[in-house]
Short mmCIF file of N, CA and C and ligand atoms in Angstrom, two decimals:
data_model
loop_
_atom_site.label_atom_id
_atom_site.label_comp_id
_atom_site.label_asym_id
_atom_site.label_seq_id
_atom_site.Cartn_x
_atom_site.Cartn_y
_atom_site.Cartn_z
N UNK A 1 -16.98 20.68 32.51
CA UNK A 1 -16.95 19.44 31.70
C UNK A 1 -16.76 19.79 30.24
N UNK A 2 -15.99 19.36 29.46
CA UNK A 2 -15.29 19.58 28.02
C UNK A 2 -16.36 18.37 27.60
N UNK A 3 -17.09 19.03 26.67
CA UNK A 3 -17.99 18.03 25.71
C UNK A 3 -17.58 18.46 24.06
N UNK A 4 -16.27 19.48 24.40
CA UNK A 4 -16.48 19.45 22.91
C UNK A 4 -14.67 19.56 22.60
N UNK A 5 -13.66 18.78 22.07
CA UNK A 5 -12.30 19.35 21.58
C UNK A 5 -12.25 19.78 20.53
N UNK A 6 -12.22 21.16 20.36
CA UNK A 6 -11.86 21.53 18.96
C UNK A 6 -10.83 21.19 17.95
N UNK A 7 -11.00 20.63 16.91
CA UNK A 7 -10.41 20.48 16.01
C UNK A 7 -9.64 21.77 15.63
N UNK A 8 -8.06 21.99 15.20
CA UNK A 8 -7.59 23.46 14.78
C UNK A 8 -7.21 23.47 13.36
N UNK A 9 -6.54 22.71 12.36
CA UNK A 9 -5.93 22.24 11.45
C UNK A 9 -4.50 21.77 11.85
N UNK A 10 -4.15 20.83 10.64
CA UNK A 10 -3.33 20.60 10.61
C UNK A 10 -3.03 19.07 11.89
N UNK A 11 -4.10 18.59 11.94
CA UNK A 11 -3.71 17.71 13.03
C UNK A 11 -3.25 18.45 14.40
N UNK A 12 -3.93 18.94 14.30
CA UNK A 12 -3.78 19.94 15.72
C UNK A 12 -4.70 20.19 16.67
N UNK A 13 -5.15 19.56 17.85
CA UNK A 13 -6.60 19.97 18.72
C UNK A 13 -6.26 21.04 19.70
N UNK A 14 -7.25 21.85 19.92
CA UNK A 14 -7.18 22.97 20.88
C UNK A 14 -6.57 22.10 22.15
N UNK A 15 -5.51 22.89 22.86
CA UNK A 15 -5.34 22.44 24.11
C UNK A 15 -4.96 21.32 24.07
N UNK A 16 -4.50 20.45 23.35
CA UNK A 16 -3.78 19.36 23.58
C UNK A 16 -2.26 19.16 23.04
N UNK A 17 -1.77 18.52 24.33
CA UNK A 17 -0.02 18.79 24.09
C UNK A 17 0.50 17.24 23.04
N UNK A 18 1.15 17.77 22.38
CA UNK A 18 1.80 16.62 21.50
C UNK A 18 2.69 16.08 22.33
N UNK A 19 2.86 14.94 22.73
CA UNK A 19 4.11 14.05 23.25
C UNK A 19 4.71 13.34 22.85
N UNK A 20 5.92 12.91 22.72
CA UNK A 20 6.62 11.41 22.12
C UNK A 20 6.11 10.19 22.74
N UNK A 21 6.12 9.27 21.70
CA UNK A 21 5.46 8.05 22.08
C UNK A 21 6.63 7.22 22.80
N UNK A 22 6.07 6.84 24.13
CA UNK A 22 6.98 6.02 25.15
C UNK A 22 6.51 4.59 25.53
N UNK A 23 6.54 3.81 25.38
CA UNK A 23 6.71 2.27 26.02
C UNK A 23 7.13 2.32 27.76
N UNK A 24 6.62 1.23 28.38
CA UNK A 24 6.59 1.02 29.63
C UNK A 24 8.12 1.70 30.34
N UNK A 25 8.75 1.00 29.49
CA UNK A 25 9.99 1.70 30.60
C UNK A 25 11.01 2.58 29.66
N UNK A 26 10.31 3.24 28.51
CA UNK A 26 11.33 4.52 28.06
C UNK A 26 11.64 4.39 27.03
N UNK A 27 11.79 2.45 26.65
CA UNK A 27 12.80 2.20 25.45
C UNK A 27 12.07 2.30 24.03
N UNK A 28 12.64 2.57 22.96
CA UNK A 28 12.20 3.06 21.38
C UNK A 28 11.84 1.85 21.01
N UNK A 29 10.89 0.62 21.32
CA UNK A 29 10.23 -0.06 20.62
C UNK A 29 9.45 0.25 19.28
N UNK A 30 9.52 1.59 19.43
CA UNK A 30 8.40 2.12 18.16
C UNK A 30 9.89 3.12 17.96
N UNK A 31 8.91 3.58 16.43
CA UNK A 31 10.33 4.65 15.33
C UNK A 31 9.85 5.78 15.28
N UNK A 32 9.77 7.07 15.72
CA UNK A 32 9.35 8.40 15.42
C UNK A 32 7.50 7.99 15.60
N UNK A 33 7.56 8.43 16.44
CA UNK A 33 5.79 8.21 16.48
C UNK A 33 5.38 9.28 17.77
N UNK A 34 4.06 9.91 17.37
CA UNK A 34 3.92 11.02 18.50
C UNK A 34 2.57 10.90 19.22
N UNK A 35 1.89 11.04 20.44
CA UNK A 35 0.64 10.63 20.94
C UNK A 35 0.10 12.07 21.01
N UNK A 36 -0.74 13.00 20.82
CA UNK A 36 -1.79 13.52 21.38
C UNK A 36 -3.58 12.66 22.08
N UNK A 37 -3.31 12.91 23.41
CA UNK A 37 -4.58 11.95 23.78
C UNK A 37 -6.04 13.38 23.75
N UNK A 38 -6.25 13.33 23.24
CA UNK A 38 -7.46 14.64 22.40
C UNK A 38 -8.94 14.19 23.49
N UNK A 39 -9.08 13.45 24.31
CA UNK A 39 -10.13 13.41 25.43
C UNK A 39 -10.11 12.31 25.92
N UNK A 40 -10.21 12.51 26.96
CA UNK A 40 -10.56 10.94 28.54
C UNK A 40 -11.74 10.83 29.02
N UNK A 41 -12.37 10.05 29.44
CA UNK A 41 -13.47 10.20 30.57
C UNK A 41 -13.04 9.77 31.66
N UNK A 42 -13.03 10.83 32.69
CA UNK A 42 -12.58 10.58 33.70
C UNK A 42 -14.25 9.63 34.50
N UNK A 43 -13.85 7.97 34.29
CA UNK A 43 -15.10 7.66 35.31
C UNK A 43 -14.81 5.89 34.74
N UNK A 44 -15.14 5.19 35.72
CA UNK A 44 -15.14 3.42 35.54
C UNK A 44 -15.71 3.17 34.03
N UNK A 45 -14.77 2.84 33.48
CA UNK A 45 -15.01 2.06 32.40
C UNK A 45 -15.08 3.78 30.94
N UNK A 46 -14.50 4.11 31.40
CA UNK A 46 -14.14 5.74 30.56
C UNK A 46 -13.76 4.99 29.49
N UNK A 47 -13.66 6.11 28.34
CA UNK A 47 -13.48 6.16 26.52
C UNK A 47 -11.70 6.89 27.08
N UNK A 48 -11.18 6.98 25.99
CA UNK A 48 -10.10 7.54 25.72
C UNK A 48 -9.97 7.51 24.21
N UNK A 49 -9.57 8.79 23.65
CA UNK A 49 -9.12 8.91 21.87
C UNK A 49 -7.83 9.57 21.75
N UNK A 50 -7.45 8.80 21.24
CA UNK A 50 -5.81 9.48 20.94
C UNK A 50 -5.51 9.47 19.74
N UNK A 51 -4.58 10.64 19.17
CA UNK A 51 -4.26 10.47 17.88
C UNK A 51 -2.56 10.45 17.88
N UNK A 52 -2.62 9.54 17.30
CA UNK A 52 -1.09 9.39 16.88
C UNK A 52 -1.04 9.33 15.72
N UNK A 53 0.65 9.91 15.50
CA UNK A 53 1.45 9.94 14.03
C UNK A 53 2.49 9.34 13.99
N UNK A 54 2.83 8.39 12.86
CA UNK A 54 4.29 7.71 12.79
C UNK A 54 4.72 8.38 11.52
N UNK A 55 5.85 9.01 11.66
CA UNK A 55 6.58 10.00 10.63
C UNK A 55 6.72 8.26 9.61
N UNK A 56 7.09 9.05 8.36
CA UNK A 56 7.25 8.33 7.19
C UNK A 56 8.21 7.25 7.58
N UNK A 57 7.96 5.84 7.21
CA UNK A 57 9.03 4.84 7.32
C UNK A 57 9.73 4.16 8.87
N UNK A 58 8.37 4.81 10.11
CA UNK A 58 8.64 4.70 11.59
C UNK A 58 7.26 3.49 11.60
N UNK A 59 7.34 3.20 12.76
CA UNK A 59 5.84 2.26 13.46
C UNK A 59 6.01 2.06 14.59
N UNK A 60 5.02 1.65 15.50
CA UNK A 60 4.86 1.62 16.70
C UNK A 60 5.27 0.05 17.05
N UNK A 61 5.09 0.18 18.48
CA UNK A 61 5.52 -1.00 18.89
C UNK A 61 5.27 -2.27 18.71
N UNK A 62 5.90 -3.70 18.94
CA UNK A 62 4.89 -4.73 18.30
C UNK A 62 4.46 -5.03 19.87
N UNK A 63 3.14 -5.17 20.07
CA UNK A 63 2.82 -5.53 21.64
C UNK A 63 1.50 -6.19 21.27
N UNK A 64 0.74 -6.77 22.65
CA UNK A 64 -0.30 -6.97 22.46
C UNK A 64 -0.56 -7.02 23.86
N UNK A 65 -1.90 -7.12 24.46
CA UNK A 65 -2.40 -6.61 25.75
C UNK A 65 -4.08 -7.16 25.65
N UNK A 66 -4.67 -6.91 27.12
CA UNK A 66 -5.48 -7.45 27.22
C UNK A 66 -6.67 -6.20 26.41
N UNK A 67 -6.74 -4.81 26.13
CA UNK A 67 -7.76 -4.43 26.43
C UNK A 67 -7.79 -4.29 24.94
N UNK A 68 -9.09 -3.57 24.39
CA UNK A 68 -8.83 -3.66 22.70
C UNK A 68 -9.05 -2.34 22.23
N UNK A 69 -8.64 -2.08 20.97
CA UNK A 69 -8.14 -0.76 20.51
C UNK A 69 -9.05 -0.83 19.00
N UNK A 70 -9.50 0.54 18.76
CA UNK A 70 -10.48 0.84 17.66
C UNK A 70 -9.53 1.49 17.20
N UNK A 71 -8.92 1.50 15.93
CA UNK A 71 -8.06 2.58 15.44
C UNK A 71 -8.47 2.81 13.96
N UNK A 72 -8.74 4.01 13.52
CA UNK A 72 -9.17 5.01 12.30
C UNK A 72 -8.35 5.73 11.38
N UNK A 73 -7.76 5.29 10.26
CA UNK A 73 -6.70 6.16 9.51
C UNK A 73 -6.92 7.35 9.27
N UNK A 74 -6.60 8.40 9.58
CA UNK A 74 -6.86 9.88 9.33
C UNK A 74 -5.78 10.82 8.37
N UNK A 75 -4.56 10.16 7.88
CA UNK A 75 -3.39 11.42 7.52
C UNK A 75 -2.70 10.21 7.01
N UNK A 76 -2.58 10.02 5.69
CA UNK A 76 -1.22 9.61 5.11
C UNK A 76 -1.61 8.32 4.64
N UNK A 77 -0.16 7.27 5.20
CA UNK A 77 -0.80 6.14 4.61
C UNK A 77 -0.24 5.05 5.27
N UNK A 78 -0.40 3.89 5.53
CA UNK A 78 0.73 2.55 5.91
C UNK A 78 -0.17 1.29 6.10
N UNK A 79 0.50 0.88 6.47
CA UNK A 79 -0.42 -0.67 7.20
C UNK A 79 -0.38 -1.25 8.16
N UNK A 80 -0.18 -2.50 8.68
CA UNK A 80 -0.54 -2.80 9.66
C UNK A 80 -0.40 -4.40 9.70
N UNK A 81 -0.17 -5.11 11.19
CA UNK A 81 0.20 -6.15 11.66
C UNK A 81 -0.84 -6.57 12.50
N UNK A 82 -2.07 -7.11 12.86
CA UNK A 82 -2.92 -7.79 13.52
C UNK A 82 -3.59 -8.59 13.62
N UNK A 83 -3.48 -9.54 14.56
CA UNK A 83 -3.26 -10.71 15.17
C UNK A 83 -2.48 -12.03 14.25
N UNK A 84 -2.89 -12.25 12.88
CA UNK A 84 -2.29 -12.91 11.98
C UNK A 84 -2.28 -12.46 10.10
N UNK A 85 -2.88 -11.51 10.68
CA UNK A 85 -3.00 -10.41 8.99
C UNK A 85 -2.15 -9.57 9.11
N UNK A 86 -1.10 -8.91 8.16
CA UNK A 86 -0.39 -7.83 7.80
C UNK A 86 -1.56 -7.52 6.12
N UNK A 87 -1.64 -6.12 6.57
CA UNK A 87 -2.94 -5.27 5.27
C UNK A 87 -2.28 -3.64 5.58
N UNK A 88 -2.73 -3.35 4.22
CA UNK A 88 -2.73 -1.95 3.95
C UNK A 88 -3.64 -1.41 4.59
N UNK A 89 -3.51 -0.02 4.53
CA UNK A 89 -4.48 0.96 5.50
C UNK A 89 -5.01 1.77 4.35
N UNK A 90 -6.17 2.20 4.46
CA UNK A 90 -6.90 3.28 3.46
C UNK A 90 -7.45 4.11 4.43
N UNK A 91 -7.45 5.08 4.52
CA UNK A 91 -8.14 6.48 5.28
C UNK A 91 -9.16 6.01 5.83
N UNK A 92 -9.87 6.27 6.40
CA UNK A 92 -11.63 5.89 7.09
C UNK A 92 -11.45 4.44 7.33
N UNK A 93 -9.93 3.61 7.23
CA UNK A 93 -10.93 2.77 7.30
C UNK A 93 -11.09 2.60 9.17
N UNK A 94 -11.96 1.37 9.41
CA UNK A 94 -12.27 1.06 11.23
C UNK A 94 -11.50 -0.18 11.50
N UNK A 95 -10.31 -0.17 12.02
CA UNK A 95 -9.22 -1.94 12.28
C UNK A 95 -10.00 -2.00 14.27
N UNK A 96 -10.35 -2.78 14.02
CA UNK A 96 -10.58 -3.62 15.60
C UNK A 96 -9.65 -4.49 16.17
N UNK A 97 -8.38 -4.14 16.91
CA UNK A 97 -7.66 -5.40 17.68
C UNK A 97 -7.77 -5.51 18.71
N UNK A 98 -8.51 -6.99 18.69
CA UNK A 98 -8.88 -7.57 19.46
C UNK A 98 -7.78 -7.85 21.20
N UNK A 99 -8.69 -8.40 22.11
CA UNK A 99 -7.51 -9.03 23.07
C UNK A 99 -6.35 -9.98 23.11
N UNK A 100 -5.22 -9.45 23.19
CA UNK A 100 -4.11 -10.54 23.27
C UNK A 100 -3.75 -10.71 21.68
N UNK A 101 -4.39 -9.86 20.58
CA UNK A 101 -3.54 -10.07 19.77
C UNK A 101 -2.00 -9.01 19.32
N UNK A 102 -1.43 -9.67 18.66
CA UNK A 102 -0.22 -9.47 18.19
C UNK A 102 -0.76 -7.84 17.63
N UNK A 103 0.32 -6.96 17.73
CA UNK A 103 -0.26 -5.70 16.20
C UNK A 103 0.73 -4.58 16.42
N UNK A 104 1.04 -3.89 15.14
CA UNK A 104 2.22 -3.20 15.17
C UNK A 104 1.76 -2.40 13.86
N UNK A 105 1.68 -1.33 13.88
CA UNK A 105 1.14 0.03 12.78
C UNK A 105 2.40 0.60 12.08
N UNK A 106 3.06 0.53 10.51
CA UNK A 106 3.66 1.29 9.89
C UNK A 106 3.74 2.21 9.16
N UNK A 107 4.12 3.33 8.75
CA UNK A 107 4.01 4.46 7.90
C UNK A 107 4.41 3.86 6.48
N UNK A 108 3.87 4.47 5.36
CA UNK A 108 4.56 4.15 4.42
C UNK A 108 6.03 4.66 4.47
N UNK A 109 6.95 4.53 3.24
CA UNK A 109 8.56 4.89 3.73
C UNK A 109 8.00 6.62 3.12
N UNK A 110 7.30 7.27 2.56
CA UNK A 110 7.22 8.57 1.70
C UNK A 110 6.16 9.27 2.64
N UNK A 111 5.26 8.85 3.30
CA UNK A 111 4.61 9.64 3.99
C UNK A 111 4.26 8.96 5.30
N UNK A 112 3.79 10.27 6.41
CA UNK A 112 3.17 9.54 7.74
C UNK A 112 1.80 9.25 7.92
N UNK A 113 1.87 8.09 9.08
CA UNK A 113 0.19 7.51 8.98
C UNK A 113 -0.20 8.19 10.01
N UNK A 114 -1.17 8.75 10.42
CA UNK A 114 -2.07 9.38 11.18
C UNK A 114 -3.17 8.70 11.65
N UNK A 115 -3.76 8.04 13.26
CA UNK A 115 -4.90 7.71 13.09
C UNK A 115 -5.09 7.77 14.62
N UNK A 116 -6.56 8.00 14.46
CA UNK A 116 -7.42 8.17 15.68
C UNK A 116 -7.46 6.60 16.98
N UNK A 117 -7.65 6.71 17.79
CA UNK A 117 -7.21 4.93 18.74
C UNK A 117 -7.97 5.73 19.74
N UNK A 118 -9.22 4.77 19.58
CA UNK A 118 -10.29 4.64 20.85
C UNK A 118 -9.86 3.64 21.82
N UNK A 119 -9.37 3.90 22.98
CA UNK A 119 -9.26 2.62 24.23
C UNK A 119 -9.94 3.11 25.44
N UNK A 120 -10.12 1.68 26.37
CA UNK A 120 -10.58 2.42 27.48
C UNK A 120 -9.61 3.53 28.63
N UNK A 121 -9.89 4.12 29.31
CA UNK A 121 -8.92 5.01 29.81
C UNK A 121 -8.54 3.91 30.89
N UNK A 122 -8.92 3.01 31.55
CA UNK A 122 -8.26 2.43 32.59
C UNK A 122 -7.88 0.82 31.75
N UNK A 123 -6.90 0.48 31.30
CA UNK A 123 -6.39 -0.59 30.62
C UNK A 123 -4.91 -1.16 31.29
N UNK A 124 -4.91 -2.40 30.62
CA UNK A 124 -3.72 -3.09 30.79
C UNK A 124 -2.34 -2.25 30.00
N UNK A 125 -1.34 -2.62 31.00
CA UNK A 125 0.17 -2.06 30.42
C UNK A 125 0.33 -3.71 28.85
N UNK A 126 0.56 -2.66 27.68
CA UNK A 126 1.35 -3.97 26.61
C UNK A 126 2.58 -4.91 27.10
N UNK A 127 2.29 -6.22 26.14
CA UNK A 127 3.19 -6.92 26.47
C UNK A 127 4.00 -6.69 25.37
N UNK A 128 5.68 -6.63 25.42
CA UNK A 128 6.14 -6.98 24.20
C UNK A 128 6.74 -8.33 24.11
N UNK A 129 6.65 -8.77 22.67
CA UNK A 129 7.18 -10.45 22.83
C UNK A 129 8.35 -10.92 23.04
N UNK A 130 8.92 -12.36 23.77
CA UNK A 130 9.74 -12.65 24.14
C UNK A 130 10.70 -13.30 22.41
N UNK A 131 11.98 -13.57 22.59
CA UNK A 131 12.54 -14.01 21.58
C UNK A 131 11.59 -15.26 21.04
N UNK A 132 11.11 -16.06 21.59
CA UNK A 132 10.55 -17.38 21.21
C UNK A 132 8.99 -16.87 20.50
N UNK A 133 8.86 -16.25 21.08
CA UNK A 133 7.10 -15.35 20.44
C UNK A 133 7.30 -14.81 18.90
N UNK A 134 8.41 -14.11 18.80
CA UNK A 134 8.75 -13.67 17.98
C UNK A 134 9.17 -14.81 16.37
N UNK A 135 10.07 -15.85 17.42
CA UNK A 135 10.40 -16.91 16.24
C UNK A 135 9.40 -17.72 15.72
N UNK A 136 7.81 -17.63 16.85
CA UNK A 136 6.78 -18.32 16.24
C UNK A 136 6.17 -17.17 15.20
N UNK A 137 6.11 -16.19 15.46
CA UNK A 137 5.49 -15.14 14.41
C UNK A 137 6.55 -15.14 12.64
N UNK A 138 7.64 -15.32 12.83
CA UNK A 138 8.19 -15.27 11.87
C UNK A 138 7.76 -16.58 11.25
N UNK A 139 7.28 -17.40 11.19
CA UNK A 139 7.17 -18.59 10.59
C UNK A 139 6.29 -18.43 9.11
N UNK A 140 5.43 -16.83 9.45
CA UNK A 140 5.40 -16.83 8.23
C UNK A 140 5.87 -15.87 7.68
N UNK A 141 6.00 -15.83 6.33
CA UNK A 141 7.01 -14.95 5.87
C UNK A 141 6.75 -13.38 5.78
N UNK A 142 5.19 -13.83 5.50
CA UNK A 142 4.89 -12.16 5.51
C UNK A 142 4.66 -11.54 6.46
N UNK A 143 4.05 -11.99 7.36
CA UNK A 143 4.46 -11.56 8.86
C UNK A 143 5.86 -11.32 9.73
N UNK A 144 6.86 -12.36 8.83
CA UNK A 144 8.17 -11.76 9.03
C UNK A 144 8.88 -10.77 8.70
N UNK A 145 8.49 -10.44 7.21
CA UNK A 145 8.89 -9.08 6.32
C UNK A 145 8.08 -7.99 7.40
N UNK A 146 7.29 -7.99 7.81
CA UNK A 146 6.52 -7.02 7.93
C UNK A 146 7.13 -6.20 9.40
N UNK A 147 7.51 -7.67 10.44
CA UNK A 147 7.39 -6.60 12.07
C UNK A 147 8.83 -6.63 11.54
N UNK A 148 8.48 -5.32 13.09
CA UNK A 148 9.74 -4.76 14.00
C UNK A 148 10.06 -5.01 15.46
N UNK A 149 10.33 -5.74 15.77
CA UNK A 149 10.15 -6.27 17.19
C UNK A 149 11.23 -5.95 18.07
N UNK A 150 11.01 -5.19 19.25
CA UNK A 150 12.23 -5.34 20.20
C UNK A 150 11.54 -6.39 21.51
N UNK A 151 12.12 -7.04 21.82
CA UNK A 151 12.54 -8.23 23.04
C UNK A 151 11.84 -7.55 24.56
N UNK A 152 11.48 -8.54 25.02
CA UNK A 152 11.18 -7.85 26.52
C UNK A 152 12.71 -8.44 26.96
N UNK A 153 13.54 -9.22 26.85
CA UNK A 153 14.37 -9.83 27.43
C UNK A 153 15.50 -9.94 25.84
N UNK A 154 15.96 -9.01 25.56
CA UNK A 154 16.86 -9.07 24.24
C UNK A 154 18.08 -9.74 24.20
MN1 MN B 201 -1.68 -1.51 21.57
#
């Protein structure tokens, strides 16, 4: 039993493989973004921590899903899209998104954001929004400036 992942530098944990970040069926909803999942609990109702990076001027997908996500800025800088707030990110800080909301994480354009994402290990697959989801989110403006949205049905 692993009770402990070592930290190495550099955003680097012992024994854990860096992967590209993939969406349900393959497609680049998100821009340069990489997952290391750094521990699971294998057991009903398990933790999972993952750290991901979105290279400078990339972000992750816009989705939303049933289960909810603790995410921790650790490396760099950007902001963020959830549920009806677009906000800047500061290091340490703790973003809670909730169930079923909207949310989509960006790098600044000069550096990458780095941050820790507590979920449960057995969760729902994301939804991404349909064209009409999307035209209600744009209604406001800053929420329009802000996403990146690809279509479940484009
Ligand atoms: Mn998510």
């Amino acid at each position: 039993m692993i009770i402990l992942t070592k930290y190495l530098e550099n955003f680097d944990w012992e024994g854990i493989e860096l992967h590209p970040y993939k969406d349900n069926d393959g497609n680049p909803s998100f821009k340069d973004v990489t997952r290391q999942t750094i521990f699971k609990e294998d057991k009903v109702n398990g933790l999972e921590v993952r750290y991901f990076e979105i290279a400078a001027s990339g972000h992750t997908s816009l989705e939303k899903h049933e289960h909810t996500h603790i995410v921790v800025p650790i490396r760099g800088s950007g902001s963020c899209f959830v549920g009806n707030t677009v906000t800047e990110l500061r290091l340490h800080d703790c973003v809670y998104v909730p169930s079923w909301s909207w949310h989509q994480f960006r790098a600044s354009e000069s550096e990458p954001l780095g941050f820790l994402c507590l979920v449960n290990a057995e969760r729902d697959r994301p939804t991404l929004p349909t064209a009409h989801e999307v035209k209600e989110l744009q209604q406001d403006s800053e929420i329009a400036r802000f996403i990146r949205p690809r279509l479940i049905n484009p």
